[in-house]
Tab-separated table of C-alpha atoms in Angstrom:
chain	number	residue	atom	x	y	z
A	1	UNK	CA	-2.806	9.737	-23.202
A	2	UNK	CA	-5.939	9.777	-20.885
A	3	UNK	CA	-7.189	12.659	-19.210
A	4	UNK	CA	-5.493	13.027	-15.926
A	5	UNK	CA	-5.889	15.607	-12.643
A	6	UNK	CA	-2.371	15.149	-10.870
A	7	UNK	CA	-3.168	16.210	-6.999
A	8	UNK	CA	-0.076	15.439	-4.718
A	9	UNK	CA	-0.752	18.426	-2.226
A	10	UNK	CA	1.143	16.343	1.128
A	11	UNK	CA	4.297	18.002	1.965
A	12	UNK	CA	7.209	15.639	2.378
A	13	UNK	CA	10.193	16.457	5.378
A	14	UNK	CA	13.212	14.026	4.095
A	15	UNK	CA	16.550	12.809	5.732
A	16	UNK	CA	18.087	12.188	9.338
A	17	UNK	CA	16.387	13.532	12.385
A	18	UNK	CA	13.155	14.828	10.639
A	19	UNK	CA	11.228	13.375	13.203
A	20	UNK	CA	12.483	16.138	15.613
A	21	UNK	CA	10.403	18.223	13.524
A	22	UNK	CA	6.928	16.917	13.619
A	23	UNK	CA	5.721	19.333	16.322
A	24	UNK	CA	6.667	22.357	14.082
A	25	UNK	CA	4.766	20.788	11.364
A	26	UNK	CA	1.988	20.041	13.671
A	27	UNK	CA	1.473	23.465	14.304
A	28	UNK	CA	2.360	24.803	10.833
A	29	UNK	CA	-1.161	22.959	9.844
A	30	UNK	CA	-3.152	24.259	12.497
A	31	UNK	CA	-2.894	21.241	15.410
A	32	UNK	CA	-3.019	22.122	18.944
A	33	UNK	CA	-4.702	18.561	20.617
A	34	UNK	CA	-3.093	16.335	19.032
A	35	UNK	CA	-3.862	12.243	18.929
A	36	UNK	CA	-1.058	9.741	18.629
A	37	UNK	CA	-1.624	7.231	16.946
A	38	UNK	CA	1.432	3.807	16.943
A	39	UNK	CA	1.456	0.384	16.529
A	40	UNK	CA	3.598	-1.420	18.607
A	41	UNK	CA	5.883	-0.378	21.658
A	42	UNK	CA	8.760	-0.915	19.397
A	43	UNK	CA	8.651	3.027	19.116
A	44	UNK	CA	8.721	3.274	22.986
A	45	UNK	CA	11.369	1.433	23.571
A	46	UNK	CA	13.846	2.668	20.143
A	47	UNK	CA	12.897	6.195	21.629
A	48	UNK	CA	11.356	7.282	18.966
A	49	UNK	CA	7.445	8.326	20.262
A	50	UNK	CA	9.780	9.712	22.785
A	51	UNK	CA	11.277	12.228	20.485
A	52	UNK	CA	8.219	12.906	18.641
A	53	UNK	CA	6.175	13.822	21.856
A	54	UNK	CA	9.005	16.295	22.727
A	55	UNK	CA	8.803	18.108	19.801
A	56	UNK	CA	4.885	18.144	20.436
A	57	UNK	CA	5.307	19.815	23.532
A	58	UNK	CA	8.248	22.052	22.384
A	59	UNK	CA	5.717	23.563	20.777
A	60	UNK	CA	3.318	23.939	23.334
A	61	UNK	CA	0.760	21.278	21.743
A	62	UNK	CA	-0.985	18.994	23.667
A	63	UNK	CA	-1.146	15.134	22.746
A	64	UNK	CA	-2.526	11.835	23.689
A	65	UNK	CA	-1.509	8.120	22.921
A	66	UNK	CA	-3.537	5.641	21.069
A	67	UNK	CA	-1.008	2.573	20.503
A	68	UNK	CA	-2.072	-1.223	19.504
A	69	UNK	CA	-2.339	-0.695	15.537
A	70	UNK	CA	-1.902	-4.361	14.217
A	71	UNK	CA	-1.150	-5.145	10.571
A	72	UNK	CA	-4.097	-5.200	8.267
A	73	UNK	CA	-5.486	-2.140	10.226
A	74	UNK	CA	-8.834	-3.145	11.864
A	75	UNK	CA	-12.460	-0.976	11.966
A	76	UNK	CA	-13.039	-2.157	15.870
A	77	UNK	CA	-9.617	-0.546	16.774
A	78	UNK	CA	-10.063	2.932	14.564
A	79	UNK	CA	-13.588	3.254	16.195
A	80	UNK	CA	-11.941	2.892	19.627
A	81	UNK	CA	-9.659	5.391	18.256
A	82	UNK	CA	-12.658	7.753	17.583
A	83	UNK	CA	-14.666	7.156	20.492
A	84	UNK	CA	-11.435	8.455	22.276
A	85	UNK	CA	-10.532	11.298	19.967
A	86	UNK	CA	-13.997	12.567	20.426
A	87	UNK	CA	-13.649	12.654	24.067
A	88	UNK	CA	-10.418	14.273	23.504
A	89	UNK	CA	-11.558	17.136	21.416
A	90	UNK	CA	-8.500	16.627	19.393
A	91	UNK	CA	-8.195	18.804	16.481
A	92	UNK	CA	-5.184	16.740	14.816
A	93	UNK	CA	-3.980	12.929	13.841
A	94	UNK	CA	-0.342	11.986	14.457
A	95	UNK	CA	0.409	8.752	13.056
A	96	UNK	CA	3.955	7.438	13.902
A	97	UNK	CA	4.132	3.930	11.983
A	98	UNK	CA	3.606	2.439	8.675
A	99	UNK	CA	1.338	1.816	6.474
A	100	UNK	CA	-1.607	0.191	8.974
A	101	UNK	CA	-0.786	3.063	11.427
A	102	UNK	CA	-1.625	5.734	8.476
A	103	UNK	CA	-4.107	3.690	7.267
A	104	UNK	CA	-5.740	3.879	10.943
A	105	UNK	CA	-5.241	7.425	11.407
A	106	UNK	CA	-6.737	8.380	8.362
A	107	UNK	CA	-10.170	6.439	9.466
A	108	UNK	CA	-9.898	8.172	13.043
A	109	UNK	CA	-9.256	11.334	11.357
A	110	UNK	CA	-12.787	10.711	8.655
A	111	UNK	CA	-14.781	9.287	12.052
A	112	UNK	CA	-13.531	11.672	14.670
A	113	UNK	CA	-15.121	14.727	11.883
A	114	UNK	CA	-18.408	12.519	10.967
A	115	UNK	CA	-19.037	11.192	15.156
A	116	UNK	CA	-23.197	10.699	14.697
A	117	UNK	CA	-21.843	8.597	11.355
A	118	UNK	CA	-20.682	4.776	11.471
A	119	UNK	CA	-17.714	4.106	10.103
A	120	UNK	CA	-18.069	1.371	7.824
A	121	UNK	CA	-20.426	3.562	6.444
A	122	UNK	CA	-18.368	5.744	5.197
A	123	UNK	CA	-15.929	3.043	4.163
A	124	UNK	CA	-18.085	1.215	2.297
A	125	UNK	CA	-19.848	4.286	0.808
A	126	UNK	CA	-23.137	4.367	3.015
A	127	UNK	CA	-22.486	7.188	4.358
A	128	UNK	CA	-20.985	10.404	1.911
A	129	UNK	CA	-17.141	11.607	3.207
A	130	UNK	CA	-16.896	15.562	3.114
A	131	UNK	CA	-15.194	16.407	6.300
A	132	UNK	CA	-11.925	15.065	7.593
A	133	UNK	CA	-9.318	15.983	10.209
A	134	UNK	CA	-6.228	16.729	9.011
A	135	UNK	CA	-3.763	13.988	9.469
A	136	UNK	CA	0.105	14.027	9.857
A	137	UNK	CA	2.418	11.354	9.530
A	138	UNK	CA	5.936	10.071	10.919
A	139	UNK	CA	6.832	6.758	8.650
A	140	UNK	CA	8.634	3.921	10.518
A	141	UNK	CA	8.229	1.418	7.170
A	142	UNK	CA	8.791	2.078	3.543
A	143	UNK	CA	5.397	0.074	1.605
A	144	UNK	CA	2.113	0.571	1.651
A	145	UNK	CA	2.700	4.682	0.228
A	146	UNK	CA	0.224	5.495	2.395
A	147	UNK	CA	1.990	8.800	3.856
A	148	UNK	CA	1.358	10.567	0.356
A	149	UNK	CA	-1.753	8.511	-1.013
A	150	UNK	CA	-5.580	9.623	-1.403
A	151	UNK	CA	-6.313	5.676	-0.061
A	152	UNK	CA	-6.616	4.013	2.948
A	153	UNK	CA	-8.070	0.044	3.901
A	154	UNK	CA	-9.413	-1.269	7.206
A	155	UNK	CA	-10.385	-4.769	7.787
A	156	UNK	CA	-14.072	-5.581	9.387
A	157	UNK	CA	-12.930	-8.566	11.389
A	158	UNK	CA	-17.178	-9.304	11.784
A	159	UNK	CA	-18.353	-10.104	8.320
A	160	UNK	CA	-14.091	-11.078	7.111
A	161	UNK	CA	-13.820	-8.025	4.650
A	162	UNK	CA	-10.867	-6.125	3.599
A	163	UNK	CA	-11.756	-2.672	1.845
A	164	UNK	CA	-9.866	0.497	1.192
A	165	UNK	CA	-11.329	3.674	0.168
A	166	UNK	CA	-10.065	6.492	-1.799
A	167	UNK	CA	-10.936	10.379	-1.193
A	168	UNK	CA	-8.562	13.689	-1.472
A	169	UNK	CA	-9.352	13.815	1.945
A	170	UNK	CA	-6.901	10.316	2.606
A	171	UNK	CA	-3.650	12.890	1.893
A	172	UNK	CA	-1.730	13.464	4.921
A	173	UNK	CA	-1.071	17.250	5.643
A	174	UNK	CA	2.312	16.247	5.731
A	175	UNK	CA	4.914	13.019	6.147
A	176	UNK	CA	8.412	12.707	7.702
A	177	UNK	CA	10.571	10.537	5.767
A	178	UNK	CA	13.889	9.317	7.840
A	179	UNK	CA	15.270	5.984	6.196
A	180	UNK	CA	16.960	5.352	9.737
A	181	UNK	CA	13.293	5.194	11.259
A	182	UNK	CA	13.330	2.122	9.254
A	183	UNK	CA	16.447	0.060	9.997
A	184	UNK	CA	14.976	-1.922	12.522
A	185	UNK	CA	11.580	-3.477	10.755
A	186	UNK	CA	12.052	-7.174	10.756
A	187	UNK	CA	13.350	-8.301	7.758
A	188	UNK	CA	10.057	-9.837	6.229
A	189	UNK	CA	8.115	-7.020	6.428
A	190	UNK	CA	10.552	-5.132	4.736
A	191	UNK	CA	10.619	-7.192	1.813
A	192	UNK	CA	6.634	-7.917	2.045
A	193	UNK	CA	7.193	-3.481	1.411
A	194	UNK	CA	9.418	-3.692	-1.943
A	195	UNK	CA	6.986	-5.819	-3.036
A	196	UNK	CA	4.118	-3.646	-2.500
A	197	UNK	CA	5.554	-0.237	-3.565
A	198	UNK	CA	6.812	-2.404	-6.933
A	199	UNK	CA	2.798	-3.511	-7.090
A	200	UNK	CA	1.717	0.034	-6.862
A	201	UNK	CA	3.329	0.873	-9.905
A	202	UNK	CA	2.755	-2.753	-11.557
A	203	UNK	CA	-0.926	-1.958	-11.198
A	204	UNK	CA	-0.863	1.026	-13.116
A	205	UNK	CA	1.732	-0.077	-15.737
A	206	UNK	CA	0.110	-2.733	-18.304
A	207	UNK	CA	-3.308	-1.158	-19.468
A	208	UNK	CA	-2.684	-1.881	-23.404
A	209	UNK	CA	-3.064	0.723	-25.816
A	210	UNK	CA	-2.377	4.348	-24.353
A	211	UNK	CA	0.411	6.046	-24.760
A	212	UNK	CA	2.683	7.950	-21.704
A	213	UNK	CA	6.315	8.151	-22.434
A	214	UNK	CA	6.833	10.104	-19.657
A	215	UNK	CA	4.748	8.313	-17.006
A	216	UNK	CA	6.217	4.685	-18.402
A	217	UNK	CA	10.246	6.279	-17.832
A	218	UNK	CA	9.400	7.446	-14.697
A	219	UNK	CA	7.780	3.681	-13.828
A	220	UNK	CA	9.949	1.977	-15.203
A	221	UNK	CA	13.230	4.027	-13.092
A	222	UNK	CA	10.943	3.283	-10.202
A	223	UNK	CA	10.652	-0.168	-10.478
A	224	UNK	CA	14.700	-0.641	-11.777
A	225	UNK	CA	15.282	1.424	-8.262
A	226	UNK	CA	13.388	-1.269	-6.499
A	227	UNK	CA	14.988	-3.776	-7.781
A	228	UNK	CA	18.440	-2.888	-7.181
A	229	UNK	CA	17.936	-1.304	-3.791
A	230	UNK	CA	15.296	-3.546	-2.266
A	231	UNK	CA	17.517	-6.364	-2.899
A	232	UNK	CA	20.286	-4.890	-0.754
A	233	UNK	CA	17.988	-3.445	2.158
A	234	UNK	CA	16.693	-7.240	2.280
A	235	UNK	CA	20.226	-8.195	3.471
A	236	UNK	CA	21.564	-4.579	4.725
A	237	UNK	CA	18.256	-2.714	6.515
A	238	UNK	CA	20.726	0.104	7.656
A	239	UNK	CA	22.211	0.964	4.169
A	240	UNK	CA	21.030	4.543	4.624
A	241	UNK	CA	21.118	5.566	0.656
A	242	UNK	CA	19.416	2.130	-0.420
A	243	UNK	CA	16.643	2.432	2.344
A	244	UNK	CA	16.345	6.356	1.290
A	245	UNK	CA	15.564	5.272	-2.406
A	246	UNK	CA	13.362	1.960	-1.272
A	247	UNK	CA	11.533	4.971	1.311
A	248	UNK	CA	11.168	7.798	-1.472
A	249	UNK	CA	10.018	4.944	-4.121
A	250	UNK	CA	7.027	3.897	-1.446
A	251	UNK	CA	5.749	7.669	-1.725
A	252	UNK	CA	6.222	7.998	-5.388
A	253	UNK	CA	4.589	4.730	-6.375
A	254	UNK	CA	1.239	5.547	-4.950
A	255	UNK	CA	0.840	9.224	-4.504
A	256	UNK	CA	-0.908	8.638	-8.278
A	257	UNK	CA	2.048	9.896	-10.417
A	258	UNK	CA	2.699	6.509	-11.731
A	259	UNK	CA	-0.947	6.907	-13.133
A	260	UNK	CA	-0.901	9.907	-14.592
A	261	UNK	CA	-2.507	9.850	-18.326
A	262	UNK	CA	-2.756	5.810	-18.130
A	263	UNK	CA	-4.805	5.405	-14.992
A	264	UNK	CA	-4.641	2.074	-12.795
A	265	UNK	CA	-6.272	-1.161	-12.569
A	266	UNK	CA	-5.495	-2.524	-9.038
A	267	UNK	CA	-6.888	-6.110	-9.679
A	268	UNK	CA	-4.126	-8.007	-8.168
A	269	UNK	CA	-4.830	-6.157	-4.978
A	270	UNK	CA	-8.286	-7.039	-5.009
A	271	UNK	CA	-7.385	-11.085	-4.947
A	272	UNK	CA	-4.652	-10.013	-2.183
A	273	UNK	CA	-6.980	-8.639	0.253
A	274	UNK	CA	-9.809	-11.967	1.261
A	275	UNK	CA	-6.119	-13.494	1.763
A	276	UNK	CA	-5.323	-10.753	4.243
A	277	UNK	CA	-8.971	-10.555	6.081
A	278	UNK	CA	-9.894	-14.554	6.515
A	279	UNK	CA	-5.920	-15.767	6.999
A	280	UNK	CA	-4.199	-12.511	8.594
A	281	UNK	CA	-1.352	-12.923	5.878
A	282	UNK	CA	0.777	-10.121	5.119
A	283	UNK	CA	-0.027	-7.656	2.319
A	284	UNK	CA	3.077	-7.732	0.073
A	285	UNK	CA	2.979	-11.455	0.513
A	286	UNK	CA	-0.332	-12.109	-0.326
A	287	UNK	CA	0.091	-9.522	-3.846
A	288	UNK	CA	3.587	-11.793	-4.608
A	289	UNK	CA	1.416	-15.075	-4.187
A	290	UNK	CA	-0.801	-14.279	-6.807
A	291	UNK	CA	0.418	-11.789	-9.016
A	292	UNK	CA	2.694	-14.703	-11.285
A	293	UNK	CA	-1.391	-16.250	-12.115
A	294	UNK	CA	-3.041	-12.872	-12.584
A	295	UNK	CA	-0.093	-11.769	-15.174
A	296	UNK	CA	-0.360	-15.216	-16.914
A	297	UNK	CA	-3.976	-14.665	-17.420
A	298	UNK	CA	-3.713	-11.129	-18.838
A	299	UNK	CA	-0.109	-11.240	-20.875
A	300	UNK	CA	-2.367	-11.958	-24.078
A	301	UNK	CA	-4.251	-8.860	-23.534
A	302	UNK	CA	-0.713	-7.156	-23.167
A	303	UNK	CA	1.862	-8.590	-24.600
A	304	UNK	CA	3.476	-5.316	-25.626
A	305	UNK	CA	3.208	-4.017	-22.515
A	306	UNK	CA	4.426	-6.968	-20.776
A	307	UNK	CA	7.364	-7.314	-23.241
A	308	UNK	CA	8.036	-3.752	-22.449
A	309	UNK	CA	8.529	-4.134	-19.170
A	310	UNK	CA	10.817	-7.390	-19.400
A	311	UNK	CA	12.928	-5.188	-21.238
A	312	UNK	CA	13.037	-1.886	-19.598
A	313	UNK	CA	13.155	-3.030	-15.826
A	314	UNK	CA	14.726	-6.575	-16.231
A	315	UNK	CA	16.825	-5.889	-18.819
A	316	UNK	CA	15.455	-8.867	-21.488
A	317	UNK	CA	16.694	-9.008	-25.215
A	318	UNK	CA	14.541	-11.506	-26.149
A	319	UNK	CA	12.957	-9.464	-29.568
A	320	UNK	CA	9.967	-11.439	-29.516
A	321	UNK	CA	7.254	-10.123	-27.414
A	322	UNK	CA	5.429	-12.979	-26.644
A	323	UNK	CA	8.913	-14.795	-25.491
A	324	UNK	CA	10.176	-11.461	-23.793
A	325	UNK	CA	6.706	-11.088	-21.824
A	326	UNK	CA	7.140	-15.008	-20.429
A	327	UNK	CA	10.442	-14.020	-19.406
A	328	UNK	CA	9.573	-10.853	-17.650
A	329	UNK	CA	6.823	-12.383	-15.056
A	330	UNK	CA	9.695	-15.053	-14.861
A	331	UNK	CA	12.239	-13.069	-13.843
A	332	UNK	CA	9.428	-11.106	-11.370
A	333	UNK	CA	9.028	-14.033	-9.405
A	334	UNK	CA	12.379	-15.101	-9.396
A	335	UNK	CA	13.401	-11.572	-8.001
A	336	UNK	CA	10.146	-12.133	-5.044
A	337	UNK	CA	11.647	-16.059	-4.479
A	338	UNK	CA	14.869	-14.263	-3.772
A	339	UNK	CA	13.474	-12.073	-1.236
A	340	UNK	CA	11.871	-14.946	1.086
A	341	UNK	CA	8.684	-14.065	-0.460
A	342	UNK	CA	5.920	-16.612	-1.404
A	343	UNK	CA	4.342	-16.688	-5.570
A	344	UNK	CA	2.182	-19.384	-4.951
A	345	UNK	CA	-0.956	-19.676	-2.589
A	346	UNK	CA	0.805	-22.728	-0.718
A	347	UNK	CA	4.103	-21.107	-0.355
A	348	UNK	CA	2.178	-18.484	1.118
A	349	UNK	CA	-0.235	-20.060	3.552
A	350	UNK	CA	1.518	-23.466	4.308
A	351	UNK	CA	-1.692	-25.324	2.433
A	352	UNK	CA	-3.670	-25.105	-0.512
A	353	UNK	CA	-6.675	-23.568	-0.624
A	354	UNK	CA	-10.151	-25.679	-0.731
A	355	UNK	CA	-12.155	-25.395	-4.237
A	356	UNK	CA	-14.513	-23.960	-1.394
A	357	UNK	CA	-12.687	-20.808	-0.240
A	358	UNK	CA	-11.236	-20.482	-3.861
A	359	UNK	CA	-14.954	-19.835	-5.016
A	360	UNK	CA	-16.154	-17.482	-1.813
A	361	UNK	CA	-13.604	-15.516	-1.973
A	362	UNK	CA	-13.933	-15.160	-6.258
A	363	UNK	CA	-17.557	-14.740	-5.589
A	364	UNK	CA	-16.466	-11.762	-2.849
A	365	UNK	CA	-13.661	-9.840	-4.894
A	366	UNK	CA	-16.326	-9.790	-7.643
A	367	UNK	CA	-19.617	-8.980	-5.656
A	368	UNK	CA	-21.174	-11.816	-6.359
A	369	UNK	CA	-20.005	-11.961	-9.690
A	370	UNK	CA	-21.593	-8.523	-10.629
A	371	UNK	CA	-18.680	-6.583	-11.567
A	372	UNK	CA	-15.532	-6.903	-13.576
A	373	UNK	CA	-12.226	-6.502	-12.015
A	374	UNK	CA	-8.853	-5.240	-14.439
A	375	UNK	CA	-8.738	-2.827	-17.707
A	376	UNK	CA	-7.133	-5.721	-19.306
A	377	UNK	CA	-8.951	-8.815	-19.572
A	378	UNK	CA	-11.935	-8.248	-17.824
A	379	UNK	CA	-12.494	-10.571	-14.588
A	380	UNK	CA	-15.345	-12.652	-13.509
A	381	UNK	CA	-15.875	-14.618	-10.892
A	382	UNK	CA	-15.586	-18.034	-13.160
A	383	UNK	CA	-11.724	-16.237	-14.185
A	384	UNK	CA	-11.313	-15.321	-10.946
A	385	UNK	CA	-11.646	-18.580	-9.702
A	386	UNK	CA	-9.028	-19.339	-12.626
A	387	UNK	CA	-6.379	-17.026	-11.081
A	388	UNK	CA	-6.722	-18.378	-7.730
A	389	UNK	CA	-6.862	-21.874	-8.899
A	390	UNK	CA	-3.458	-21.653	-10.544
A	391	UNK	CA	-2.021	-19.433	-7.976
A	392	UNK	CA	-2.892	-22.844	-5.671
A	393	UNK	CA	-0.771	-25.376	-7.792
């Protein structure tokens, strides 16, 4: 077992009607001028912000709006967010959303604390990150974890980059979890979500040759949870206890618990995210689409582990690992198939790729080729170009 430091310090409000309570956490962590931050009206109109912005002023807090969040959370729209928190003088971040909401907050929260500093800056490490405003959230859509994570991505629409950051100062002061908040999400997004919280814990499960019993049970319960219960919320969105366990999974699969003594290698996220910047695809879609190629490439590296998992979360017999390993990526893209969900680059975008955006965006998830992605087999921009190539047939 690697060394680990275990840091979860976001407090979680679960179950019906929590959302009536986000004023009195508000004010528990010290907010008093708040900004809200949404995506759509979709939270206007189900009443939601609505109820939210009561309990704000129930408690005698101020609060502004700041709606328009679009998926794959863009810099041009959190530094709109800033310039207005600044004039503001808010002291506090609302998010009421999902993952691109949180993910938005979190940057307005990092800008709104750092206003002589840009931005992308700070997200791309220019710029050092030591003060933040605290951030709270409300959570509309069970995926990206982001309510309980130290990460966060934005999208620079100008030069077509995806990047997320991670810093203790990403955790939310606190979340509000109510599965009903959730019923409504169109039904692709929702699956697009098992299949991200499933790669949160994916990407930390096969680095070969450590051992964590007690990290791999609790992944491994994780992922059989997903599997049972995001097949029903697929078909059933308001199936209260499946979308509780699908919700609770989201937070435990990336709040870094799933890491602890093995660490993480979030390759597959790395291919997902040019797909996301240049073609606007969605995130869980984009991870599906390629993760059957990157697991191909690496099972050598990890057969154990790979054999491990067909056998713990699929439920394989197969006793040889090499055979049992095949049969879990099988069954893993069988499982996204079911779901609607794409596990090839054509399923996902409608096309294939050119041999020309195959190698930009290998030669951008590698810098140029000058770093190595994954803990398994390390990845170049010539195996990158692999990945993608056979994620294209």
């Amino acid at each position: 077992m690697e060394n680990f430091v275990q840091y979860a310090p976001t407090e979680i409000v679960f179950g019906k009607k929590t959302e009536e309570k986000a004023g009195e956490e508000v004010k528990k962590w010290g907010g008093t001028n708040v900004l809200v931050v949404f995506g759509s009206d979709r939270v206007k109109k189900n009443g939601l912000l609505g109820r939210v912005e009561q309990s704000l002023s129930d408690q005698g807090i101020l609060f502004r709006e700041f709606g328009g969040t679009l998926p794959n959370p863009r810099l041009a729209h959190a530094e709109e967010g800033v310039r207005k928190a600044v004039i503001y003088d808010v002291d506090f971040i609302l998010a009421v959303g999902g993952g691109s909401v949180i993910d938005t907050a979190k940057a307005i929260a990092h800008g709104t604390a750092n206003p002589e500093t840009d931005l992308w800056d700070i997200w791309t490490g220019k710029a050092p990150l030591t003060q933040s405003l605290p951030v709270g959230c409300v959570l509309t859509f069970a995926a990206a974890g982001s309510e309980m994570s130290d990460s966060a991505v934005l999208t620079n629409e100008e030069v077509g980059l995806k990047k997320g950051i991670n810093t203790p100062l990403n955790r939310p002061k606190f979340s509000i979890l109510n599965p009903e908040l959730a019923f409504t999400a169109p039904k692709y997004q929702i699956v697009c979500g098992v299949a991200d919280i499933m790669m949160h814990t994916m990407e930390r499960y096969f680095i070969p040759g450590i051992t964590c019993q007690l990290t791999d049970e609790i992944a491994e319960g994780l992922l059989r949870t997903m599997v049972k219960n995001g097949a029903v919320v697929s078909e059933t969105p308001d199936d209260f206890d499946a979308m509780a366990e699908v919700m609770w999974c989201s937070s435990i699969s990336h709040n870094n618990l799933t890491e602890c003594g093995r660490g993480k290698d979030f390759s597959v996220h790395k291919f997902g995210m040019p797909l996301s910047a240049r073609f606007d695809s969605t995130h869980g879609a984009t991870l599906t689409a390629v993760w059957g190629s990157w697991a191909r490439f690496q099972m050598d590296g990890a057969v154990d582990r790979f054999a491990r998992y067909a056998r713990k979360v699929w439920g394989v017999t197969e006793t040889d690992d090499n055979r049992a390993a095949e049969m879990g990526i099988d069954r893993t893209e069988e499982f996204f198939r079911s779901l609607g969900l794409p596990v090839t680059l054509p399923e996902l975008l409608g096309r294939k790729l050119t041999e020309e955006e195959i190698c930009e965006m290998a030669d951008m998830i590698t810098m140029g080729d000058t770093i190595r992605l994954s803990r398994i087999h390390p990845i170049g921009k010539k195996a990158a170009e692999k990945i993608y190539r056979e994620a294209n047939k």
